[in-house]
């Protein structure tokens, strides 16, 4: 059996939640390795609809062990809200949901800092999810952060006495009175908060690296659930319009303490068109009627914030880049059905920047902003593909679209998703994914 990393190949919301949920029966454990409750992963089956933010999508499978790795920033309030929502719907979490003792704690002041920065930035804002993700990672890297293991530490008060004046000074500099906020920002209140959280979190706390490596040691398989996507990665994305963690596959090793040598494959999740929430360059972005069509048909509204998503054509410069930085050999192509009614479909296959053809993603944000996409145009199929189960049953034009993407991106399409539900999935015969999971999924 294999350990597989699932990553988004675009700007997030590719359908990672659906794909992870679908693969779960072939694995013993699922682990998130980065990000926090900025993620919104949707899982649908029967008449059920779940939105997961912090907790891995595997939680909906009763026999899955679920882990929040050290690379995450965990908001305890959001965590307990999610566990109680799940329990209210009959999903038992105790005894199979674990939080790394080395994960960072996202404190109530972090969203306040996030909001204050975004408000002060005006037009230069990132368009964050306002969950405090950036400030929490910043405190981690500047070594002021609090880890789960530190929640009941003797040294906590002293740590906050160093951190609090910095936070208050920053807020005041941004024109926010820290004492006027609903969240008290002082060392005593923060210490009390952490002490209380320490008790509530104790049943979930564990050494995730040890647990996962032990499981792998006895032949178990782990699915690593990426959040966000390649172009939102702090190192490889369209900086500074990115999130604050390594969402690409390399993050899975760092963010769980399972070494890269234990990873057997990387499955990239690629939406059949593009979407982006928040600010930043989006070369093949659409406006007008096709934008409206995709947003409406694809229900492209944020799972976490409800914001309307920007929509565009599929961009294979981005997809090739995602393949390279992640080591993707197999792709799950999602939301093909959303294109069903279009008369023609375009794919961005290269960039024209200042009169020159460019086939690799430029690092320079100004250049990325000046991209004129080079498109190839395909005839649509204008037939319903929702829930088709075999590739050969897809309309010929849809088959050609899928084969073109496979060729252009340079990785095998192992799975095609034609609807939000588990069963609305085409598993390709003799696929790499099948070899990683030891047989057909679903
Ligand atoms: P994630 O963040 O990558 O897990 O993706 P989201 O859950 O934020 O967004 C994907 C949305 O598309 C969700 O509402 C899914 O239910 C839905 N979805 C996933 N796959 C398909 C598909 O193949 N077709 C359609 N129509 N919807 C899909
Ligand atoms: P999933 O896992 C789409 C975007 C935000 C913003 C940028 C930084 O559901 O694919 P942050 O709050 O992380 O500091 O925001 O990243 N962003 C996402 N966009 N899907 C996500 O997660 C995202 N998580 C963050 O919109 O542009
Ligand atoms: Mg999402």
Tab-separated table of C-alpha atoms and ligand atoms in Angstrom:
chain	number	residue	atom	x	y	z
A	1	UNK	CA	0.000	0.000	0.000
A	2	UNK	CA	1.062	3.576	-0.574
A	3	UNK	CA	1.142	6.961	1.046
A	4	UNK	CA	-0.375	9.560	-1.257
A	5	UNK	CA	-0.389	13.355	-1.106
A	6	UNK	CA	-3.431	15.163	-2.548
A	7	UNK	CA	-2.770	18.763	-3.615
A	8	UNK	CA	-4.625	21.554	-5.386
A	9	UNK	CA	-3.100	22.519	-8.751
A	10	UNK	CA	-4.589	26.022	-9.061
A	11	UNK	CA	-5.789	28.633	-6.536
A	12	UNK	CA	-7.668	26.311	-4.175
A	13	UNK	CA	-11.240	24.979	-4.282
A	14	UNK	CA	-10.386	22.402	-6.943
A	15	UNK	CA	-12.490	19.740	-5.216
A	16	UNK	CA	-9.833	18.273	-2.894
A	17	UNK	CA	-12.488	17.493	-0.266
A	18	UNK	CA	-14.489	15.332	-2.659
A	19	UNK	CA	-11.397	13.501	-3.915
A	20	UNK	CA	-9.975	12.834	-0.428
A	21	UNK	CA	-13.343	11.542	0.772
A	22	UNK	CA	-13.537	9.255	-2.229
A	23	UNK	CA	-10.067	7.774	-1.656
A	24	UNK	CA	-10.448	7.279	2.111
A	25	UNK	CA	-11.660	3.658	2.025
A	26	UNK	CA	-8.239	2.714	0.644
A	27	UNK	CA	-6.282	4.297	3.513
A	28	UNK	CA	-6.031	3.886	7.289
A	29	UNK	CA	-5.340	7.523	8.124
A	30	UNK	CA	-5.694	10.997	6.669
A	31	UNK	CA	-3.588	13.994	7.697
A	32	UNK	CA	-3.796	17.732	7.067
A	33	UNK	CA	-0.293	19.217	7.013
A	34	UNK	CA	-0.646	22.985	6.610
A	35	UNK	CA	-3.059	25.888	6.755
A	36	UNK	CA	-5.927	26.186	9.182
A	37	UNK	CA	-9.593	27.070	9.017
A	38	UNK	CA	-9.004	29.195	5.936
A	39	UNK	CA	-9.694	25.954	4.028
A	40	UNK	CA	-13.203	24.920	3.066
A	41	UNK	CA	-13.474	21.334	1.814
A	42	UNK	CA	-16.887	20.140	0.704
A	43	UNK	CA	-18.010	16.530	0.829
A	44	UNK	CA	-21.380	15.385	-0.524
A	45	UNK	CA	-23.008	11.975	-0.553
A	46	UNK	CA	-26.645	10.954	-0.557
A	47	UNK	CA	-28.491	14.022	0.719
A	48	UNK	CA	-25.637	14.903	3.080
A	49	UNK	CA	-23.454	17.989	2.668
A	50	UNK	CA	-20.458	18.696	4.906
A	51	UNK	CA	-18.026	21.643	4.900
A	52	UNK	CA	-14.762	20.859	6.646
A	53	UNK	CA	-12.323	23.617	7.588
A	54	UNK	CA	-9.749	22.294	10.055
A	55	UNK	CA	-10.635	18.641	10.306
A	56	UNK	CA	-9.551	16.274	7.517
A	57	UNK	CA	-12.288	15.186	5.122
A	58	UNK	CA	-11.631	11.574	6.184
A	59	UNK	CA	-13.572	12.185	9.407
A	60	UNK	CA	-16.763	11.171	7.584
A	61	UNK	CA	-15.466	7.590	7.334
A	62	UNK	CA	-16.047	5.953	10.712
A	63	UNK	CA	-12.906	3.812	10.672
A	64	UNK	CA	-10.441	6.542	9.571
A	65	UNK	CA	-7.849	7.983	11.927
A	66	UNK	CA	-7.606	11.742	11.328
A	67	UNK	CA	-4.624	13.912	12.114
A	68	UNK	CA	-3.911	17.650	12.242
A	69	UNK	CA	-0.173	17.898	11.639
A	70	UNK	CA	2.475	20.141	13.176
A	71	UNK	CA	2.481	22.338	10.052
A	72	UNK	CA	-1.026	23.582	10.782
A	73	UNK	CA	-2.229	26.638	12.690
A	74	UNK	CA	-5.118	25.426	14.828
A	75	UNK	CA	-7.811	27.779	16.086
A	76	UNK	CA	-9.162	25.916	19.146
A	77	UNK	CA	-12.542	27.681	19.028
A	78	UNK	CA	-12.982	26.728	15.370
A	79	UNK	CA	-11.821	23.188	16.158
A	80	UNK	CA	-14.416	22.681	18.908
A	81	UNK	CA	-17.140	24.274	16.810
A	82	UNK	CA	-16.358	21.829	14.028
A	83	UNK	CA	-16.214	18.785	16.320
A	84	UNK	CA	-19.533	19.679	17.944
A	85	UNK	CA	-21.194	20.275	14.566
A	86	UNK	CA	-19.951	16.871	13.413
A	87	UNK	CA	-21.111	15.151	16.594
A	88	UNK	CA	-24.509	16.818	16.326
A	89	UNK	CA	-24.791	15.147	12.929
A	90	UNK	CA	-23.821	11.744	14.262
A	91	UNK	CA	-20.117	11.743	13.353
A	92	UNK	CA	-18.095	10.414	16.294
A	93	UNK	CA	-14.670	12.057	16.550
A	94	UNK	CA	-13.240	10.954	19.887
A	95	UNK	CA	-10.547	8.340	19.738
A	96	UNK	CA	-9.852	8.976	16.036
A	97	UNK	CA	-9.137	12.679	15.770
A	98	UNK	CA	-5.672	13.864	16.775
A	99	UNK	CA	-3.905	17.204	16.922
A	100	UNK	CA	-0.127	17.451	16.853
A	101	UNK	CA	1.477	18.636	20.079
A	102	UNK	CA	3.794	20.625	17.814
A	103	UNK	CA	1.031	22.395	15.859
A	104	UNK	CA	0.770	26.158	16.331
A	105	UNK	CA	-2.206	27.566	18.213
A	106	UNK	CA	-4.095	30.267	16.335
A	107	UNK	CA	-5.133	32.661	19.109
A	108	UNK	CA	-8.236	34.894	19.198
A	109	UNK	CA	-6.054	37.940	18.523
A	110	UNK	CA	-4.773	36.591	15.182
A	111	UNK	CA	-7.991	37.248	13.208
A	112	UNK	CA	-8.086	40.757	14.713
A	113	UNK	CA	-4.572	41.450	13.395
A	114	UNK	CA	-5.510	39.982	9.998
A	115	UNK	CA	-8.618	42.193	9.764
A	116	UNK	CA	-6.766	45.330	10.862
A	117	UNK	CA	-4.014	44.783	8.287
A	118	UNK	CA	-6.425	44.145	5.454
A	119	UNK	CA	-8.500	47.215	6.337
A	120	UNK	CA	-5.387	49.392	6.486
A	121	UNK	CA	-4.035	48.040	3.176
A	122	UNK	CA	-7.010	49.362	1.167
A	123	UNK	CA	-6.517	48.475	-2.497
A	124	UNK	CA	-3.290	46.637	-1.697
A	125	UNK	CA	-5.090	44.058	0.465
A	126	UNK	CA	-4.509	40.343	-0.118
A	127	UNK	CA	-8.168	39.440	0.197
A	128	UNK	CA	-7.483	36.929	2.988
A	129	UNK	CA	-10.138	34.754	4.558
A	130	UNK	CA	-9.685	36.934	7.714
A	131	UNK	CA	-9.099	33.833	9.815
A	132	UNK	CA	-5.772	35.111	11.182
A	133	UNK	CA	-3.675	32.625	9.220
A	134	UNK	CA	-0.878	35.054	8.217
A	135	UNK	CA	-0.362	36.518	11.706
A	136	UNK	CA	-0.368	33.039	13.297
A	137	UNK	CA	2.346	31.778	10.909
A	138	UNK	CA	4.286	34.987	11.421
A	139	UNK	CA	4.409	34.388	15.157
A	140	UNK	CA	5.518	30.826	14.490
A	141	UNK	CA	8.419	31.928	12.308
A	142	UNK	CA	9.441	34.797	14.589
A	143	UNK	CA	9.447	32.246	17.445
A	144	UNK	CA	6.776	33.999	19.466
A	145	UNK	CA	4.147	31.363	18.671
A	146	UNK	CA	2.443	29.008	21.124
A	147	UNK	CA	2.300	25.329	20.226
A	148	UNK	CA	-0.298	22.881	21.480
A	149	UNK	CA	2.378	21.432	23.782
A	150	UNK	CA	2.979	24.896	25.289
A	151	UNK	CA	-0.646	25.548	26.266
A	152	UNK	CA	-0.108	24.546	29.878
A	153	UNK	CA	3.538	25.557	30.087
A	154	UNK	CA	4.826	27.419	33.155
A	155	UNK	CA	6.523	29.868	30.828
A	156	UNK	CA	3.312	30.959	29.075
A	157	UNK	CA	2.780	34.236	30.936
A	158	UNK	CA	6.367	35.337	30.248
A	159	UNK	CA	5.987	34.453	26.561
A	160	UNK	CA	2.856	36.582	26.267
A	161	UNK	CA	4.520	39.435	28.137
A	162	UNK	CA	7.036	39.582	25.278
A	163	UNK	CA	4.481	39.154	22.490
A	164	UNK	CA	1.563	41.319	23.627
A	165	UNK	CA	3.321	44.725	23.487
A	166	UNK	CA	4.333	44.000	19.878
A	167	UNK	CA	0.806	43.083	18.880
A	168	UNK	CA	-0.698	46.112	20.626
A	169	UNK	CA	1.847	48.427	19.015
A	170	UNK	CA	1.048	47.016	15.582
A	171	UNK	CA	-2.709	47.422	16.054
A	172	UNK	CA	-2.293	50.982	17.315
A	173	UNK	CA	-0.076	51.718	14.310
A	174	UNK	CA	-2.902	50.488	12.082
A	175	UNK	CA	-5.349	52.821	13.827
A	176	UNK	CA	-7.072	50.134	15.923
A	177	UNK	CA	-7.505	50.558	19.680
A	178	UNK	CA	-6.645	47.100	21.111
A	179	UNK	CA	-8.792	47.754	24.175
A	180	UNK	CA	-11.857	48.424	22.044
A	181	UNK	CA	-11.752	44.920	20.514
A	182	UNK	CA	-14.049	42.113	21.671
A	183	UNK	CA	-10.918	39.985	22.212
A	184	UNK	CA	-8.825	41.063	25.194
A	185	UNK	CA	-5.187	41.437	24.191
A	186	UNK	CA	-3.236	41.173	27.404
A	187	UNK	CA	-0.942	38.534	28.857
A	188	UNK	CA	-3.290	37.461	31.651
A	189	UNK	CA	-6.345	36.972	29.434
A	190	UNK	CA	-4.314	35.074	26.834
A	191	UNK	CA	-2.720	32.851	29.483
A	192	UNK	CA	-6.139	32.064	30.975
A	193	UNK	CA	-7.484	31.258	27.513
A	194	UNK	CA	-4.597	28.865	26.836
A	195	UNK	CA	-4.981	27.093	30.187
A	196	UNK	CA	-8.635	26.439	29.446
A	197	UNK	CA	-7.883	25.242	25.914
A	198	UNK	CA	-5.109	22.964	27.243
A	199	UNK	CA	-7.679	21.005	29.249
A	200	UNK	CA	-10.221	20.758	26.431
A	201	UNK	CA	-7.634	19.831	23.817
A	202	UNK	CA	-5.858	17.233	25.993
A	203	UNK	CA	-7.879	14.220	24.708
A	204	UNK	CA	-6.898	15.080	21.114
A	205	UNK	CA	-3.223	15.931	21.651
A	206	UNK	CA	-0.630	13.506	20.355
A	207	UNK	CA	2.755	13.156	18.679
A	208	UNK	CA	1.423	12.984	15.114
A	209	UNK	CA	4.786	12.197	13.539
A	210	UNK	CA	5.218	9.209	15.849
A	211	UNK	CA	1.674	7.953	15.259
A	212	UNK	CA	1.915	8.212	11.456
A	213	UNK	CA	5.398	6.713	11.221
A	214	UNK	CA	4.320	3.826	13.490
A	215	UNK	CA	1.278	3.211	11.302
A	216	UNK	CA	3.398	3.259	8.138
A	217	UNK	CA	5.896	0.961	9.872
A	218	UNK	CA	3.259	-1.762	10.209
A	219	UNK	CA	2.135	-1.426	6.592
A	220	UNK	CA	-0.619	1.170	7.011
A	221	UNK	CA	-1.281	3.839	4.380
A	222	UNK	CA	-1.691	7.534	4.912
A	223	UNK	CA	-3.478	10.057	2.736
A	224	UNK	CA	-2.133	13.593	3.048
A	225	UNK	CA	-4.843	16.204	2.457
A	226	UNK	CA	-3.462	19.437	1.080
A	227	UNK	CA	-5.367	22.669	1.519
A	228	UNK	CA	-5.273	25.706	-0.825
A	229	UNK	CA	-3.347	25.166	-4.077
A	230	UNK	CA	-0.048	25.524	-5.931
A	231	UNK	CA	-0.470	29.212	-6.734
A	232	UNK	CA	-1.309	30.006	-3.104
A	233	UNK	CA	1.884	28.353	-1.766
A	234	UNK	CA	3.978	30.816	0.243
A	235	UNK	CA	7.155	29.953	-1.736
A	236	UNK	CA	5.842	28.926	-5.127
A	237	UNK	CA	2.650	30.941	-5.464
A	238	UNK	CA	1.903	34.417	-6.799
A	239	UNK	CA	3.580	36.126	-3.849
A	240	UNK	CA	2.417	38.192	-1.968
A	241	UNK	CA	-1.091	37.098	-3.045
A	242	UNK	CA	-0.686	33.712	-1.369
A	243	UNK	CA	-1.455	32.011	1.900
A	244	UNK	CA	1.225	31.700	4.576
A	245	UNK	CA	2.083	28.005	4.342
A	246	UNK	CA	3.527	25.440	1.941
A	247	UNK	CA	0.446	23.947	0.358
A	248	UNK	CA	2.504	22.009	-2.187
A	249	UNK	CA	3.494	18.374	-1.660
A	250	UNK	CA	6.817	19.210	0.025
A	251	UNK	CA	4.777	20.653	2.869
A	252	UNK	CA	3.355	17.205	3.629
A	253	UNK	CA	6.692	15.961	4.963
A	254	UNK	CA	7.543	19.088	6.945
A	255	UNK	CA	3.992	19.481	8.182
A	256	UNK	CA	3.565	15.964	9.600
A	257	UNK	CA	7.033	14.661	10.389
A	258	UNK	CA	6.662	11.846	7.874
A	259	UNK	CA	9.794	11.906	5.696
A	260	UNK	CA	9.627	12.554	1.917
A	261	UNK	CA	11.053	9.071	1.378
A	262	UNK	CA	7.778	7.632	2.706
A	263	UNK	CA	5.627	9.359	0.090
A	264	UNK	CA	4.740	7.145	-2.870
A	265	UNK	CA	2.713	9.429	-5.074
A	266	UNK	CA	1.236	12.870	-5.503
A	267	UNK	CA	-2.270	13.279	-6.889
A	268	UNK	CA	-2.990	16.745	-8.253
A	269	UNK	CA	-6.580	17.966	-8.184
A	270	UNK	CA	-7.294	20.091	-11.233
A	271	UNK	CA	-10.574	21.865	-11.905
A	272	UNK	CA	-11.629	21.776	-15.576
A	273	UNK	CA	-11.570	25.610	-15.506
A	274	UNK	CA	-10.027	28.134	-13.128
A	275	UNK	CA	-11.241	29.977	-10.042
A	276	UNK	CA	-9.617	32.307	-7.575
A	277	UNK	CA	-10.911	33.962	-4.379
A	278	UNK	CA	-9.151	37.051	-3.114
A	279	UNK	CA	-6.850	39.451	-4.917
A	280	UNK	CA	-3.869	38.782	-7.182
A	281	UNK	CA	-3.093	37.964	-10.805
A	282	UNK	CA	-5.293	35.471	-12.659
A	283	UNK	CA	-4.119	35.365	-16.293
A	284	UNK	CA	-7.029	33.517	-17.927
A	285	UNK	CA	-9.715	35.331	-15.898
A	286	UNK	CA	-13.116	35.786	-17.526
A	287	UNK	CA	-15.806	38.376	-17.281
A	288	UNK	CA	-19.241	38.709	-18.832
A	289	UNK	CA	-21.578	35.873	-19.662
A	290	UNK	CA	-19.103	32.976	-19.462
A	291	UNK	CA	-18.016	34.135	-15.993
A	292	UNK	CA	-21.660	34.308	-14.905
A	293	UNK	CA	-22.329	30.894	-16.414
A	294	UNK	CA	-19.368	29.209	-14.639
A	295	UNK	CA	-20.083	30.864	-11.298
A	296	UNK	CA	-23.711	29.911	-11.432
A	297	UNK	CA	-23.359	26.406	-12.820
A	298	UNK	CA	-20.278	25.580	-10.719
A	299	UNK	CA	-21.724	27.251	-7.601
A	300	UNK	CA	-18.490	29.162	-7.291
A	301	UNK	CA	-18.968	30.842	-3.935
A	302	UNK	CA	-16.408	30.421	-1.140
A	303	UNK	CA	-17.039	27.531	1.279
A	304	UNK	CA	-15.370	29.504	4.073
A	305	UNK	CA	-16.302	33.127	3.390
A	306	UNK	CA	-19.200	32.893	0.898
A	307	UNK	CA	-17.371	35.321	-1.426
A	308	UNK	CA	-18.115	34.936	-5.155
A	309	UNK	CA	-15.127	33.257	-6.784
A	310	UNK	CA	-13.422	34.812	-9.800
A	311	UNK	CA	-13.609	32.382	-12.740
A	312	UNK	CA	-11.457	31.798	-15.807
A	313	UNK	CA	-10.496	29.238	-18.433
A	314	UNK	CA	-8.174	26.377	-17.573
A	315	UNK	CA	-4.558	27.559	-17.611
A	316	UNK	CA	-2.073	24.824	-18.523
A	317	UNK	CA	0.945	27.058	-17.807
A	318	UNK	CA	-0.251	27.019	-14.194
A	319	UNK	CA	-1.096	23.304	-14.296
A	320	UNK	CA	2.341	22.359	-15.707
A	321	UNK	CA	3.992	24.495	-13.047
A	322	UNK	CA	1.910	22.753	-10.372
A	323	UNK	CA	2.904	19.367	-11.819
A	324	UNK	CA	6.594	20.305	-11.615
A	325	UNK	CA	6.748	21.781	-8.105
A	326	UNK	CA	4.602	19.000	-6.634
A	327	UNK	CA	5.899	15.984	-8.557
A	328	UNK	CA	2.403	15.186	-9.784
A	329	UNK	CA	2.099	12.054	-11.903
A	330	UNK	CA	-1.625	11.538	-11.582
A	331	UNK	CA	-4.444	14.045	-11.844
A	332	UNK	CA	-8.032	14.085	-10.625
A	333	UNK	CA	-9.850	16.328	-13.097
A	334	UNK	CA	-12.922	17.829	-11.436
A	335	UNK	CA	-16.081	19.681	-12.409
A	336	UNK	CA	-16.017	18.629	-16.048
A	337	UNK	CA	-19.848	18.669	-15.956
A	338	UNK	CA	-19.823	22.410	-15.263
A	339	UNK	CA	-18.672	22.963	-18.864
A	340	UNK	CA	-21.593	20.903	-20.272
A	341	UNK	CA	-23.636	23.741	-21.782
A	342	UNK	CA	-20.848	25.813	-23.299
A	343	UNK	CA	-20.736	26.173	-27.073
A	344	UNK	CA	-16.970	26.551	-27.057
A	345	UNK	CA	-14.298	26.079	-24.441
A	346	UNK	CA	-10.902	27.719	-24.304
A	347	UNK	CA	-7.685	26.560	-22.698
A	348	UNK	CA	-4.792	28.907	-22.014
A	349	UNK	CA	-1.713	27.107	-23.347
A	350	UNK	CA	0.901	29.854	-23.117
A	351	UNK	CA	1.440	33.509	-22.295
A	352	UNK	CA	2.235	36.502	-24.412
A	353	UNK	CA	4.180	38.952	-22.259
A	354	UNK	CA	5.293	42.209	-23.882
A	355	UNK	CA	5.133	40.602	-27.333
A	356	UNK	CA	7.095	37.479	-26.419
A	357	UNK	CA	5.760	33.940	-25.994
A	358	UNK	CA	6.376	32.576	-22.501
A	359	UNK	CA	5.622	28.989	-21.466
A	360	UNK	CA	6.723	29.103	-17.826
A	361	UNK	CA	5.099	30.986	-14.987
A	362	UNK	CA	7.049	34.217	-14.327
A	363	UNK	CA	8.019	35.073	-10.726
A	364	UNK	CA	7.649	38.794	-11.420
A	365	UNK	CA	4.146	39.762	-10.362
A	366	UNK	CA	4.047	42.790	-12.652
A	367	UNK	CA	4.824	40.521	-15.612
A	368	UNK	CA	2.167	38.061	-14.531
A	369	UNK	CA	-0.259	40.967	-14.440
A	370	UNK	CA	0.614	41.865	-18.071
A	371	UNK	CA	0.043	38.372	-19.452
A	372	UNK	CA	-2.074	38.071	-22.564
A	373	UNK	CA	-3.222	34.453	-22.594
A	374	UNK	CA	-2.691	32.372	-25.727
A	375	UNK	CA	-5.776	30.207	-26.138
A	376	UNK	CA	-6.704	27.044	-27.968
A	377	UNK	CA	-10.408	26.786	-28.621
A	378	UNK	CA	-12.429	23.567	-28.453
A	379	UNK	CA	-15.993	22.863	-29.467
A	380	UNK	CA	-18.227	22.206	-26.457
A	381	UNK	CA	-20.273	18.992	-26.134
A	382	UNK	CA	-23.558	20.499	-24.989
A	383	UNK	CA	-24.714	17.270	-23.417
A	384	UNK	CA	-25.271	16.306	-19.821
A	385	UNK	CA	-22.243	14.478	-18.339
A	386	UNK	CA	-23.328	14.499	-14.676
A	387	UNK	CA	-22.811	11.134	-13.099
A	388	UNK	CA	-21.424	9.356	-16.197
A	389	UNK	CA	-19.399	6.441	-14.936
A	390	UNK	CA	-17.210	5.435	-17.874
A	391	UNK	CA	-14.824	7.527	-19.897
A	392	UNK	CA	-16.099	5.967	-23.117
A	393	UNK	CA	-19.613	7.165	-22.247
A	394	UNK	CA	-18.532	10.797	-22.303
A	395	UNK	CA	-19.344	12.798	-25.446
A	396	UNK	CA	-16.448	12.655	-27.914
A	397	UNK	CA	-15.713	16.366	-27.525
A	398	UNK	CA	-15.462	15.931	-23.752
A	399	UNK	CA	-13.085	12.982	-24.214
A	400	UNK	CA	-10.942	15.095	-26.519
A	401	UNK	CA	-10.878	17.938	-23.984
A	402	UNK	CA	-9.690	15.539	-21.247
A	403	UNK	CA	-7.040	13.956	-23.478
A	404	UNK	CA	-5.771	17.375	-24.545
A	405	UNK	CA	-5.298	18.447	-20.902
A	406	UNK	CA	-3.482	15.219	-20.107
A	407	UNK	CA	-1.110	15.729	-23.030
A	408	UNK	CA	-0.568	19.441	-22.384
A	409	UNK	CA	0.023	19.109	-18.625
A	410	UNK	CA	2.136	15.965	-18.932
A	411	UNK	CA	0.536	13.814	-16.235
A	412	UNK	CA	-1.994	11.009	-16.369
A	413	UNK	CA	-5.626	11.814	-15.674
A	414	UNK	CA	-6.578	8.986	-13.325
A	415	UNK	CA	-10.009	10.214	-12.327
A	416	UNK	CA	-12.639	12.497	-13.834
A	417	UNK	CA	-15.265	14.014	-11.577
A	418	UNK	CA	-18.640	14.803	-13.125
A	419	UNK	CA	-20.612	15.946	-10.107
A	420	UNK	CA	-20.144	16.788	-6.414
A	421	UNK	CA	-21.179	13.384	-5.081
A	422	UNK	CA	-18.969	10.370	-4.452
A	423	UNK	CA	-20.671	8.276	-7.096
A	424	UNK	CA	-20.391	10.992	-9.769
A	425	UNK	CA	-16.878	9.905	-10.657
A	426	UNK	CA	-15.155	8.179	-13.565
A	427	UNK	CA	-12.197	6.013	-12.515
A	428	UNK	CA	-9.859	5.518	-15.474
A	429	UNK	CA	-8.862	1.931	-16.204
A	430	UNK	CA	-5.369	0.753	-15.204
A	431	UNK	CA	-4.510	4.133	-13.757
A	432	UNK	CA	-1.551	5.105	-11.609
A	433	UNK	CA	-3.982	6.027	-8.866
A	434	UNK	CA	-5.381	2.518	-9.012
A	435	UNK	CA	-1.876	1.109	-8.615
A	436	UNK	CA	-1.228	3.373	-5.601
A	437	UNK	CA	-4.458	2.427	-3.912
A	438	UNK	CA	-4.244	-1.262	-4.677
A	439	UNK	CA	-7.354	-1.435	-6.817
A	440	UNK	CA	-10.406	0.447	-7.874
A	441	UNK	CA	-11.772	3.146	-5.626
A	442	UNK	CA	-15.495	3.692	-5.119
B	1	LIG	P1	-11.718	22.140	-2.064
B	1	LIG	O1	-11.433	23.334	-1.225
B	1	LIG	O2	-10.645	21.848	-3.038
B	1	LIG	O3	-12.086	20.917	-1.256
B	1	LIG	O4	-13.010	22.494	-2.933
B	1	LIG	P2	-14.368	23.189	-2.393
B	1	LIG	O5	-15.138	22.188	-1.618
B	1	LIG	O6	-14.064	24.496	-1.744
B	1	LIG	O7	-15.067	23.554	-3.765
B	1	LIG	C1	-15.412	22.560	-4.691
B	1	LIG	C2	-16.940	22.618	-4.909
B	1	LIG	O8	-17.264	21.910	-6.076
B	1	LIG	C3	-17.730	21.961	-3.796
B	1	LIG	O9	-18.968	22.626	-3.673
B	1	LIG	C4	-17.941	20.536	-4.306
B	1	LIG	O10	-19.114	19.933	-3.777
B	1	LIG	C5	-18.105	20.783	-5.774
B	1	LIG	N1	-17.611	19.715	-6.653
B	1	LIG	C6	-16.544	18.894	-6.504
B	1	LIG	N2	-16.384	18.122	-7.604
B	1	LIG	C7	-17.361	18.460	-8.451
B	1	LIG	C8	-17.714	18.038	-9.774
B	1	LIG	O11	-17.076	17.212	-10.411
B	1	LIG	N3	-18.799	18.660	-10.363
B	1	LIG	C9	-19.527	19.596	-9.717
B	1	LIG	N4	-20.560	20.142	-10.346
B	1	LIG	N5	-19.224	20.026	-8.470
B	1	LIG	C10	-18.153	19.473	-7.858
B	2	LIG	P1	-9.164	25.439	0.108
B	2	LIG	O1	-8.381	24.465	0.953
B	2	LIG	C1	-9.274	29.227	-2.006
B	2	LIG	C2	-6.849	32.481	-0.332
B	2	LIG	C3	-7.585	33.688	0.180
B	2	LIG	C4	-6.571	34.767	-0.138
B	2	LIG	C5	-5.244	34.064	0.170
B	2	LIG	C6	-4.699	34.353	1.553
B	2	LIG	O2	-10.619	25.424	0.379
B	2	LIG	O3	-8.816	25.251	-1.331
B	2	LIG	P2	-5.369	33.495	3.970
B	2	LIG	O4	-6.642	33.654	4.740
B	2	LIG	O5	-4.965	32.086	3.773
B	2	LIG	O6	-4.246	34.338	4.531
B	2	LIG	O7	-5.696	34.128	2.521
B	2	LIG	O8	-5.501	32.687	0.041
B	2	LIG	N1	-7.266	31.189	0.246
B	2	LIG	C7	-8.021	30.288	-0.406
B	2	LIG	N2	-8.605	30.341	-1.620
B	2	LIG	N3	-9.347	28.111	-1.274
B	2	LIG	C8	-8.733	28.018	-0.062
B	2	LIG	O9	-8.660	26.873	0.627
B	2	LIG	C9	-8.064	29.162	0.436
B	2	LIG	N4	-7.395	29.431	1.570
B	2	LIG	C10	-6.902	30.672	1.429
B	2	LIG	O10	-8.799	33.886	-0.505
B	2	LIG	O11	-6.579	35.048	-1.498
B	3	LIG	MG1	-12.355	25.147	-0.674
